XYZ file of C-alpha atoms in Angstrom:
665
model
C 32.425 -24.774 -32.180
C 34.512 -22.088 -33.838
C 33.348 -18.585 -33.127
C 32.041 -16.654 -36.140
C 32.110 -12.868 -36.276
C 29.862 -10.357 -38.020
C 31.854 -8.684 -40.768
C 29.998 -5.486 -41.529
C 26.695 -7.291 -41.931
C 23.588 -5.129 -41.790
C 21.700 -7.130 -39.189
C 18.519 -5.177 -39.755
C 18.526 -6.139 -43.408
C 19.819 -9.702 -43.166
C 17.376 -10.484 -40.371
C 14.564 -8.860 -42.291
C 13.517 -6.771 -39.269
C 10.681 -4.367 -39.995
C 11.322 -0.742 -39.063
C 9.774 0.090 -35.687
C 11.104 3.582 -35.060
C 9.288 5.299 -32.209
C 8.147 2.070 -30.565
C 11.070 1.840 -28.188
C 10.705 3.304 -24.692
C 13.512 4.250 -22.321
C 11.780 2.334 -19.523
C 11.499 -0.915 -21.469
C 15.033 -0.519 -22.784
C 16.446 -0.295 -19.253
C 14.246 -2.904 -17.584
C 14.498 -5.535 -20.299
C 18.226 -5.053 -20.471
C 18.387 -5.678 -16.709
C 16.296 -8.833 -16.994
C 18.397 -10.084 -19.898
C 21.587 -9.694 -17.865
C 20.022 -11.517 -14.907
C 18.732 -14.308 -17.133
C 22.133 -14.640 -18.795
C 23.601 -15.476 -15.379
C 21.261 -18.456 -15.072
C 19.221 -16.917 -12.245
C 16.092 -17.627 -14.237
C 16.636 -21.309 -13.413
C 16.053 -20.486 -9.733
C 13.766 -17.436 -9.812
C 10.942 -16.806 -12.241
C 11.650 -13.753 -14.457
C 9.131 -11.869 -16.656
C 8.963 -13.348 -20.151
C 6.624 -13.954 -23.083
C 5.943 -17.619 -23.847
C 4.607 -18.686 -27.242
C 2.804 -22.013 -26.926
C 0.117 -24.108 -28.548
C -0.502 -27.396 -30.279
C 1.647 -28.840 -33.036
C 1.160 -27.144 -36.431
C -0.839 -24.333 -34.799
C 1.367 -21.685 -36.425
C 3.585 -20.784 -33.468
C 6.675 -20.322 -35.603
C 4.811 -17.970 -37.952
C 3.598 -15.855 -35.024
C 7.075 -15.937 -33.524
C 8.632 -14.738 -36.777
C 6.062 -11.975 -36.968
C 6.996 -10.760 -33.469
C 10.771 -11.147 -33.626
C 11.499 -10.982 -37.347
C 13.512 -14.207 -37.034
C 12.744 -16.751 -39.807
C 12.324 -20.031 -37.885
C 12.131 -23.246 -39.966
C 8.527 -24.035 -40.836
C 8.806 -26.930 -43.281
C 6.203 -29.679 -43.249
C 7.107 -32.461 -40.857
C 9.541 -30.251 -38.919
C 8.617 -29.505 -35.313
C 10.211 -27.637 -32.444
C 12.028 -30.208 -30.314
C 13.282 -28.039 -27.464
C 12.580 -24.679 -25.886
C 14.127 -21.707 -27.665
C 14.670 -18.495 -25.750
C 14.986 -15.376 -27.908
C 16.395 -12.252 -26.273
C 16.025 -9.113 -28.378
C 18.151 -6.060 -27.538
C 17.993 -2.844 -29.477
C 21.385 -1.228 -29.985
C 22.183 1.561 -32.426
C 25.814 0.570 -33.012
C 26.623 -2.980 -31.869
C 25.430 -5.818 -34.074
C 25.594 -9.468 -33.007
C 23.669 -12.744 -33.076
C 24.835 -15.253 -30.458
C 23.649 -18.818 -29.803
C 24.295 -20.738 -26.555
C 22.767 -23.736 -24.752
C 21.477 -23.655 -21.158
C 21.485 -27.154 -19.579
C 18.419 -28.346 -17.683
C 18.720 -28.716 -13.897
C 18.503 -32.524 -14.234
C 21.616 -32.761 -16.432
C 24.499 -34.892 -15.240
C 28.078 -33.664 -14.850
C 29.224 -34.545 -18.389
C 26.227 -32.775 -19.943
C 26.815 -29.685 -17.811
C 30.381 -29.569 -19.088
C 29.373 -30.179 -22.710
C 26.539 -27.645 -23.108
C 28.287 -24.467 -21.855
C 31.105 -25.182 -24.304
C 28.722 -24.486 -27.183
C 29.025 -20.866 -28.272
C 28.348 -19.612 -31.780
C 28.153 -16.168 -33.327
C 25.994 -16.122 -36.458
C 26.652 -13.860 -39.435
C 22.943 -13.816 -40.272
C 19.755 -15.778 -39.670
C 20.295 -18.028 -42.661
C 22.559 -20.030 -40.343
C 19.773 -20.569 -37.797
C 18.569 -23.938 -39.231
C 22.129 -25.228 -38.961
C 22.353 -24.048 -35.340
C 19.089 -25.832 -34.492
C 20.430 -29.047 -36.046
C 23.735 -28.719 -34.145
C 21.998 -28.140 -30.834
C 19.668 -31.102 -31.443
C 22.719 -33.297 -32.016
C 24.339 -31.861 -28.884
C 21.227 -32.864 -26.923
C 21.395 -36.358 -28.488
C 17.920 -35.978 -30.028
C 16.578 -38.376 -32.619
C 16.410 -36.904 -36.116
C 19.376 -34.570 -35.554
C 21.942 -36.838 -37.120
C 21.092 -39.628 -34.674
C 18.920 -42.690 -35.222
C 18.095 -43.241 -31.566
C 17.730 -41.098 -28.483
C 14.969 -38.863 -27.176
C 12.609 -37.049 -29.522
C 12.406 -33.898 -27.384
C 14.854 -32.219 -25.001
C 14.443 -30.200 -21.803
C 17.529 -28.043 -22.358
C 17.206 -24.520 -23.779
C 18.642 -22.938 -26.920
C 19.247 -19.263 -26.216
C 19.504 -16.832 -29.137
C 20.603 -13.343 -28.192
C 20.043 -10.735 -30.876
C 21.677 -7.332 -30.487
C 21.178 -4.691 -33.138
C 18.576 -2.373 -34.581
C 15.744 -4.694 -33.594
C 13.452 -1.970 -32.342
C 12.419 -4.319 -29.489
C 13.411 -5.222 -25.949
C 11.676 -8.542 -25.498
C 12.413 -11.999 -24.143
C 10.321 -14.584 -25.938
C 10.250 -18.355 -25.399
C 9.183 -20.748 -28.152
C 8.062 -24.131 -26.822
C 7.508 -27.487 -28.540
C 3.898 -27.950 -29.577
C 1.554 -29.955 -27.387
C 0.821 -33.456 -28.681
C -2.820 -34.469 -28.583
C -2.389 -38.205 -29.156
C 0.701 -40.413 -28.907
C 1.867 -42.153 -32.068
C 4.612 -44.477 -33.230
C 7.037 -41.584 -33.693
C 5.856 -39.532 -30.707
C 5.399 -41.761 -27.697
C 3.364 -41.290 -24.539
C 6.648 -40.427 -22.810
C 7.101 -37.577 -25.316
C 3.554 -36.371 -24.605
C 4.303 -36.264 -20.870
C 7.698 -34.568 -21.342
C 6.263 -31.734 -23.472
C 3.371 -31.323 -21.055
C 5.810 -30.946 -18.146
C 7.972 -28.539 -20.124
C 5.027 -26.307 -21.071
C 3.631 -26.408 -17.522
C 7.025 -25.381 -16.134
C 6.828 -22.114 -18.055
C 3.097 -21.473 -17.697
C 2.924 -22.025 -13.920
C 5.073 -18.960 -13.293
C 2.958 -15.919 -12.458
C 5.535 -13.835 -14.340
C 4.947 -15.550 -17.667
C 2.844 -13.733 -20.252
C 1.095 -16.524 -22.119
C 0.770 -16.073 -25.879
C -1.425 -19.039 -26.782
C -1.552 -19.751 -30.532
C -4.608 -21.708 -31.711
C -5.881 -22.802 -35.096
C -8.886 -20.780 -36.245
C -10.623 -23.820 -37.738
C -10.824 -25.602 -34.365
C -13.278 -24.875 -31.558
C -11.420 -22.877 -28.903
C -13.044 -25.014 -26.180
C -11.132 -28.009 -27.573
C -7.728 -26.323 -27.561
C -5.414 -27.946 -25.002
C -3.261 -24.855 -24.606
C -6.288 -22.736 -23.661
C -7.165 -25.240 -20.945
C -3.597 -25.113 -19.633
C -3.569 -21.307 -19.662
C -6.800 -21.227 -17.647
C -5.361 -23.775 -15.218
C -2.370 -21.577 -14.376
C -4.187 -18.227 -14.654
C -7.515 -18.960 -12.974
C -8.278 -15.311 -12.298
C -7.520 -14.308 -15.864
C -5.124 -11.608 -14.659
C -2.652 -12.415 -17.400
C -5.364 -12.370 -20.148
C -7.670 -9.647 -18.868
C -6.888 -7.215 -21.702
C -7.504 -9.907 -24.293
C -10.922 -10.621 -22.772
C -11.717 -6.910 -22.857
C -10.658 -6.864 -26.489
C -12.883 -9.719 -27.604
C -15.882 -8.348 -25.676
C -15.615 -4.896 -27.296
C -18.635 -3.488 -29.255
C -16.736 -3.816 -32.546
C -16.534 -7.555 -32.138
C -20.123 -7.751 -30.946
C -21.242 -6.056 -34.183
C -18.999 -8.424 -36.179
C -16.871 -5.551 -37.381
C -13.058 -5.809 -37.234
C -10.959 -3.359 -35.253
C -8.136 -2.634 -37.676
C -5.905 -1.323 -34.872
C -5.821 -4.814 -33.334
C -5.019 -6.743 -36.494
C -1.689 -7.801 -37.954
C 1.805 -8.433 -36.625
C 2.640 -4.767 -36.136
C -0.365 -4.252 -33.858
C 0.486 -7.439 -31.973
C 4.059 -6.285 -31.411
C 2.938 -2.887 -30.170
C 0.401 -4.496 -27.873
C 2.979 -6.897 -26.466
C 5.490 -4.107 -25.927
C 2.971 -2.065 -23.905
C 1.840 -5.115 -21.962
C 5.409 -6.112 -21.165
C 6.383 -2.600 -20.024
C 3.688 -2.485 -17.357
C 4.065 -6.086 -16.333
C 7.818 -6.000 -15.872
C 7.711 -2.817 -13.796
C 5.189 -4.418 -11.448
C 7.075 -7.689 -11.042
C 10.646 -6.416 -10.823
C 10.408 -5.466 -7.127
C 9.244 -8.998 -6.331
C 12.139 -10.415 -8.317
C 14.627 -8.397 -6.237
C 13.068 -9.708 -3.024
C 13.185 -13.293 -4.240
C 16.819 -12.947 -5.268
C 17.694 -11.654 -1.776
C 15.782 -14.522 -0.183
C 17.466 -17.082 -2.420
C 20.866 -15.541 -1.680
C 20.248 -15.838 2.078
C 19.171 -19.465 1.659
C 22.197 -20.117 -0.521
C 24.587 -18.681 2.077
C 22.888 -20.742 4.791
C 23.421 -23.906 2.765
C 27.058 -22.958 2.244
C 27.454 -22.550 6.003
C 26.146 -26.083 6.611
C 28.837 -27.436 4.281
C 31.515 -26.100 6.614
C 34.896 -24.825 5.559
C 36.435 -25.719 2.225
C 39.309 -28.195 2.600
C 41.356 -28.259 -0.619
C 44.551 -29.693 0.942
C 45.740 -31.824 3.865
C 46.793 -28.672 5.728
C 43.248 -27.305 5.584
C 41.871 -30.722 6.541
C 44.074 -30.926 9.640
C 43.227 -27.357 10.644
C 39.522 -28.087 10.222
C 39.674 -31.246 12.346
C 41.747 -29.454 14.977
C 39.059 -26.789 15.363
C 36.375 -29.467 15.632
C 38.406 -31.347 18.252
C 38.869 -28.194 20.338
C 35.135 -27.578 20.222
C 34.488 -31.191 21.263
C 37.023 -30.920 24.094
C 35.299 -27.804 25.445
C 31.887 -29.446 25.231
C 33.049 -32.565 27.086
C 34.811 -30.538 29.767
C 31.661 -28.495 30.376
C 29.647 -31.709 30.709
C 32.144 -33.218 33.162
C 32.314 -30.016 35.223
C 28.529 -29.685 35.262
C 28.823 -26.258 33.615
C 25.647 -26.280 31.537
C 24.962 -22.560 31.120
C 28.077 -20.662 30.035
C 29.416 -22.473 26.969
C 27.225 -24.598 24.690
C 24.118 -23.748 26.712
C 21.833 -24.590 23.783
C 23.263 -28.108 23.527
C 22.640 -28.826 27.209
C 19.215 -27.168 27.143
C 17.866 -29.215 24.240
C 19.490 -32.517 25.222
C 18.940 -33.224 28.914
C 20.751 -36.560 28.589
C 23.805 -34.528 27.571
C 24.154 -33.316 31.166
C 26.707 -36.005 31.803
C 27.800 -35.127 35.334
C 24.175 -35.073 36.518
C 23.581 -38.496 34.943
C 26.749 -39.878 36.558
C 25.617 -38.657 39.986
C 22.206 -40.243 39.459
C 23.629 -43.633 38.492
C 26.262 -43.595 41.239
C 23.553 -42.828 43.785
C 21.443 -45.718 42.517
C 24.489 -47.991 42.657
C 25.242 -47.062 46.281
C 21.593 -47.566 47.272
C 21.423 -50.982 45.620
C 24.626 -52.060 47.338
C 23.251 -51.009 50.727
C 19.896 -52.695 50.210
C 20.719 -55.826 48.235
C 24.445 -56.425 48.383
C 25.214 -57.791 51.848
C 23.883 -61.335 52.040
C 24.694 -64.268 49.840
C 22.934 -67.361 48.616
C 21.672 -68.540 52.024
C 18.923 -65.896 52.282
C 15.505 -65.124 50.845
C 14.543 -62.130 48.678
C 11.394 -60.266 49.608
C 9.541 -60.036 46.259
C 7.799 -56.782 47.122
C 10.559 -54.432 48.138
C 13.755 -56.303 47.342
C 15.726 -56.283 50.649
C 17.429 -59.521 51.675
C 15.859 -60.967 54.848
C 17.011 -63.737 57.180
C 15.699 -65.081 60.501
C 17.833 -65.141 63.667
C 17.911 -68.937 63.625
C 18.921 -69.065 59.947
C 21.684 -66.565 60.557
C 23.010 -68.591 63.504
C 22.876 -71.848 61.570
C 24.651 -70.269 58.588
C 27.491 -69.005 60.811
C 27.733 -72.333 62.631
C 27.894 -74.292 59.365
C 30.785 -72.165 58.132
C 32.471 -72.384 61.551
C 32.456 -76.163 61.466
C 33.833 -76.205 57.892
C 36.731 -73.886 58.753
C 37.955 -75.332 62.063
C 41.701 -75.617 62.391
C 44.169 -75.865 65.287
C 42.462 -73.218 67.395
C 41.306 -74.125 70.884
C 37.605 -74.603 71.660
C 35.757 -71.329 72.042
C 37.917 -69.642 69.409
C 37.416 -69.508 65.631
C 39.822 -69.811 62.741
C 40.700 -66.474 61.130
C 39.560 -68.013 57.829
C 35.988 -68.110 59.139
C 35.600 -64.341 59.007
C 36.877 -64.324 55.413
C 34.457 -67.127 54.473
C 31.512 -65.292 55.976
C 32.579 -62.012 54.376
C 33.100 -63.513 50.917
C 29.757 -65.276 50.928
C 27.873 -62.192 52.042
C 29.642 -59.999 49.456
C 29.191 -62.467 46.590
C 26.644 -60.223 44.868
C 28.942 -57.224 44.706
C 30.506 -58.293 41.415
C 27.241 -58.506 39.447
C 25.901 -55.245 40.916
C 29.135 -53.351 40.193
C 29.545 -54.783 36.680
C 25.962 -53.848 35.837
C 26.558 -50.313 37.125
C 29.747 -49.845 35.080
C 27.943 -51.119 31.952
C 25.083 -48.640 32.457
C 27.461 -45.756 32.969
C 29.468 -46.708 29.882
C 26.247 -46.736 27.828
C 25.275 -43.189 28.841
C 28.847 -42.082 28.164
C 28.711 -43.547 24.661
C 25.358 -41.848 24.032
C 26.807 -38.548 25.217
C 29.789 -38.848 22.863
C 27.444 -39.479 19.907
C 25.304 -36.465 20.844
C 28.393 -34.272 21.249
C 29.693 -35.375 17.844
C 26.319 -34.579 16.268
C 26.592 -31.085 17.717
C 30.225 -30.458 16.758
C 30.527 -32.209 13.369
C 27.770 -31.427 10.879
C 28.977 -33.558 7.951
C 27.580 -37.066 8.159
C 30.505 -38.915 6.551
C 33.082 -37.111 8.674
C 31.023 -37.582 11.836
C 30.738 -41.306 11.171
C 34.521 -41.641 10.741
C 35.299 -39.603 13.869
C 32.789 -41.592 15.942
C 34.515 -44.803 14.812
C 37.812 -43.307 15.938
C 36.310 -42.195 19.257
C 34.625 -45.568 19.804
C 38.002 -47.274 19.538
C 39.287 -45.033 22.344
C 36.107 -45.657 24.343
C 36.507 -49.404 23.932
C 40.040 -49.130 25.292
C 38.671 -47.165 28.254
C 35.988 -49.811 28.808
C 38.542 -52.623 28.840
C 40.720 -50.649 31.240
C 37.750 -49.881 33.518
C 36.633 -53.508 33.640
C 40.203 -54.539 34.395
C 40.305 -52.100 37.315
C 36.964 -53.403 38.583
C 38.250 -56.979 38.505
C 41.254 -55.876 40.570
C 38.929 -54.361 43.174
C 36.832 -57.519 43.253
C 39.973 -59.638 43.569
C 41.009 -57.515 46.553
C 37.621 -58.138 48.156
C 38.118 -61.907 47.764
C 41.313 -61.833 49.813
C 41.557 -61.972 53.597
C 39.694 -58.934 55.007
C 42.008 -56.172 56.189
C 41.049 -52.915 57.845
C 42.744 -50.281 59.980
C 39.538 -48.436 60.567
C 39.045 -47.782 64.282
C 35.333 -48.408 63.817
C 36.149 -52.110 63.568
C 37.714 -52.378 67.047
C 35.039 -50.114 68.483
C 32.326 -52.337 67.112
C 34.078 -55.498 68.316
C 34.134 -54.086 71.836
C 30.551 -52.886 71.604
C 29.392 -56.253 70.287
C 31.115 -58.127 73.112
C 29.755 -55.757 75.737
C 26.286 -56.045 74.255
C 26.560 -59.833 74.176
C 27.710 -59.964 77.791
C 24.963 -57.588 78.842
C 22.316 -59.668 77.086
C 23.672 -62.855 78.669
C 23.705 -61.310 82.141
C 20.171 -59.973 81.768
C 18.935 -63.355 80.575
C 20.658 -65.201 83.411
C 19.372 -62.682 85.954
C 15.780 -63.031 84.770
C 16.044 -66.827 84.920
C 17.562 -66.753 88.408
C 14.929 -64.371 89.741
C 12.115 -66.516 88.377
C 13.531 -69.781 89.642
C 15.282 -68.955 92.899
C 13.394 -65.885 94.134
C 9.924 -66.545 92.708
C 10.030 -63.441 90.580
C 10.841 -61.109 93.466
C 14.524 -60.381 93.660
C 15.806 -59.046 96.992
C 19.093 -59.923 98.615
C 20.983 -58.579 101.580
C 24.565 -57.513 101.370
C 25.958 -60.615 103.033
C 28.544 -63.058 101.638
C 26.042 -65.888 101.748
C 23.428 -64.035 99.726
C 26.009 -62.857 97.186
C 27.305 -66.400 96.791
C 23.754 -67.546 96.124
C 23.328 -64.882 93.398
C 26.566 -65.896 91.665
C 25.581 -69.557 91.740
C 22.235 -68.757 90.124
C 23.847 -66.650 87.395
C 26.400 -69.350 86.552
C 23.583 -71.590 85.434
C 22.946 -69.213 82.491
C 26.561 -69.049 81.300
C 27.166 -70.579 77.845
C 29.072 -73.801 78.178
C 28.894 -74.816 74.451
C 32.264 -73.733 73.102
C 31.079 -73.966 69.474
C 28.233 -71.588 70.185
C 30.663 -69.276 71.933
C 32.968 -69.266 68.895
C 30.050 -68.650 66.526
C 28.882 -65.729 68.625
C 32.381 -64.249 68.501
C 32.505 -64.742 64.715
C 29.135 -63.069 64.221
C 30.318 -60.164 66.311
C 33.487 -59.883 64.272
C 31.599 -59.989 60.976
C 29.106 -57.395 62.144
C 31.919 -55.214 63.404
C 33.693 -55.451 60.058
C 30.565 -54.205 58.344
C 29.779 -51.733 61.130
C 26.382 -53.409 61.215
C 23.621 -53.551 63.771
C 20.962 -56.233 63.653
C 17.516 -54.884 64.467
C 14.759 -57.291 65.423
C 11.387 -56.932 63.654
C 8.925 -59.728 64.411
C 10.365 -63.020 63.067
C 13.063 -61.440 60.863
C 16.417 -59.918 61.425
C 15.936 -56.812 59.340
C 18.286 -55.535 56.675
C 21.597 -54.104 57.748
C 21.058 -50.375 58.081
C 24.332 -48.613 58.805
C 26.822 -47.632 56.138
C 29.249 -50.548 56.348
C 32.960 -49.942 56.327
C 33.876 -52.430 53.619
C 30.830 -51.788 51.458
C 31.257 -48.023 51.585
C 34.915 -48.330 50.653
C 34.076 -50.628 47.739
C 31.363 -48.287 46.406
C 33.709 -45.304 46.619
C 36.503 -47.215 44.905
C 34.249 -48.248 42.022
C 33.096 -44.646 41.524
C 36.576 -43.136 41.770
C 39.014 -45.721 40.482
C 36.878 -47.402 37.831
C 34.490 -44.744 36.548
C 36.300 -41.468 37.087
C 39.824 -42.699 36.396
C 39.256 -45.000 33.446
C 36.074 -43.711 31.749
C 35.244 -40.090 32.484
C 38.771 -38.705 32.695
C 39.578 -40.122 29.255
C 36.640 -38.470 27.457
C 38.288 -35.104 26.627
C 41.137 -36.976 24.926
C 39.219 -39.391 22.699
C 39.085 -36.648 20.043
C 41.620 -33.993 20.959
C 44.028 -31.784 18.948
C 46.780 -34.289 19.728
C 44.595 -37.005 18.200
C 44.351 -34.992 14.988
C 48.090 -34.334 14.876
C 48.795 -38.070 15.187
C 46.585 -38.985 12.212
C 48.419 -40.388 9.214
C 47.988 -38.706 5.845
C 45.829 -41.595 4.675
C 43.554 -41.449 7.725
C 43.376 -37.663 7.485
C 42.182 -37.744 3.870
C 39.687 -40.526 4.622
C 38.174 -38.634 7.547
C 38.363 -34.967 6.543
C 38.292 -34.796 2.747
C 35.109 -33.461 1.193
C 32.966 -36.009 -0.684
C 32.727 -35.463 -4.418
C 29.041 -34.555 -4.206
C 29.755 -32.003 -1.488
C 32.527 -30.395 -3.538
C 30.199 -30.179 -6.525
C 27.484 -28.762 -4.284
C 29.878 -26.146 -2.913
C 30.970 -25.065 -6.407
C 27.335 -24.828 -7.516
C 26.373 -22.769 -4.451
C 29.370 -20.446 -4.793
C 28.616 -19.945 -8.478
C 24.960 -19.255 -7.756
C 25.869 -16.844 -4.947
C 28.083 -14.865 -7.301
C 25.349 -14.812 -9.951
C 22.758 -13.650 -7.427
C 24.985 -10.862 -6.112
C 25.695 -9.656 -9.637
C 21.983 -9.850 -10.444
C 21.152 -7.638 -7.454
C 23.634 -5.098 -8.761
C 22.028 -5.306 -12.205
C 18.549 -4.709 -10.727
C 19.433 -2.033 -8.178
C 17.903 0.864 -10.178
């Protein structure tokens, strides 16, 4: 809309302002000017500012009262109603003369409306152009009856008319559409609800001075606007002086108080009321602006840094990756108190090294308790250890001995036998180890998600980075499982060890076996040949008799001899001791050479090497530098809504700061 300038127009005359010399006060001039500047910045959309609201039912005479207060001739033809809120700001100025019309979009407006409304700016030469402005604004709001056949009947946007000149007043007055009592064909129930919401929006503010206009020929108890005013001003604080006025003796005696009649008296009364009210509320307004500014800055902080170009995007991601790297390194080192202490304090599962130790300990314990015997044993349902009787153990070894016989001489066993026994007893290692690696990978994945939540605040970006990190984690998982399969494949080969414990245990087992055999033969000889009382003289004949008796207890079954040797070799390989407990051979108790080595290899070579050591690099500065331009924009660019939110917050922050400067004195 082309801007129109005032060319020497006498605003006081063309606007038909009455002369109000002496009414103006320095206090109201200063305060109302401050409020007008703050409202012009749009802060009134976020913080309630002192204002006078003219409201009532349709055809109640609001426009007539409004003209009497402001001197502005609003259209009052039959059938014409106010279709949107009109905010009139009156500034007294001895020299400058200007009438300006603008449109303030409602908070619910979409992007196109927000761009269209601020573009409307018109300077009027006099108030005779006001009807045309109202028609233009109605068309701008797409309202029915303003050059349009369809659309809404009423709008929630605001027409602002700023009048500067010899007005004699410093007031901000809001004219609202009249309340509709009953819906009709032209004014629907939706229109009734919209106007009700619009009026309530203004009246609910404690800083609104309600000027309720009612028809004198209707019972005041039936006036909807009076009911609304009482709803939002239950204590009557905003109408106390009016109540005092109507309860005065003059009214009780049915005599009129001439000082309270007419537009001039109303304007003087409103000016005095507004002076005191604004002074009281202005301090609260300053506090609310400061509070809103702090909240605004906090919301800006949650949006993170602005990223207008790929350079800023890469720098932003690099900083996030460095923060993630430090967090992961602290978790792996078990350093939970120096850096990122709050993260580790709130999330106990984030203490990754502690969780790894716990799971590794459980893995080692399960291997010791449940990992040594294969399918030829029973499982105790109560406590889980694998139990086998002495006879069952002997039969199991003998069965495998007979299946693996080769060219060896009687009394010896094929070297394959030890491998067969070892492989069958260690057959559960694979499932136990695979289950352990899966558990540890799960807690690692959970940790990465928690760390990303802590480092990256933006949901879209966090989701993209987690996808990127999960790809690296999946590679680590595949690599770890591959390493585990190599370890298991090694365990399926012929057993090899250079551990001196093996030869020591072989010797100990043989000595123990010989000792047991000698003791058994001796007891049998004493019982049979000496009637339980063993006493011999040191003569060759007696010694020969002892040797002959002992020979009867020597094992002559070469298969049994070979099986005994094999059992000793197997037990030596595991560094195991069998302890008798009633009818069972109890669980193997010592830390076995092969089992211990396997457990350590899983923890070091699979978990540490392929899973944990890769964590700091799944989202590192080098990862960011390797991102293509396309991937960088997809991951780090700000969503459209976030950019709009940032612009809105920055604009509001600037308006709030300027408003604080306007209200500082």
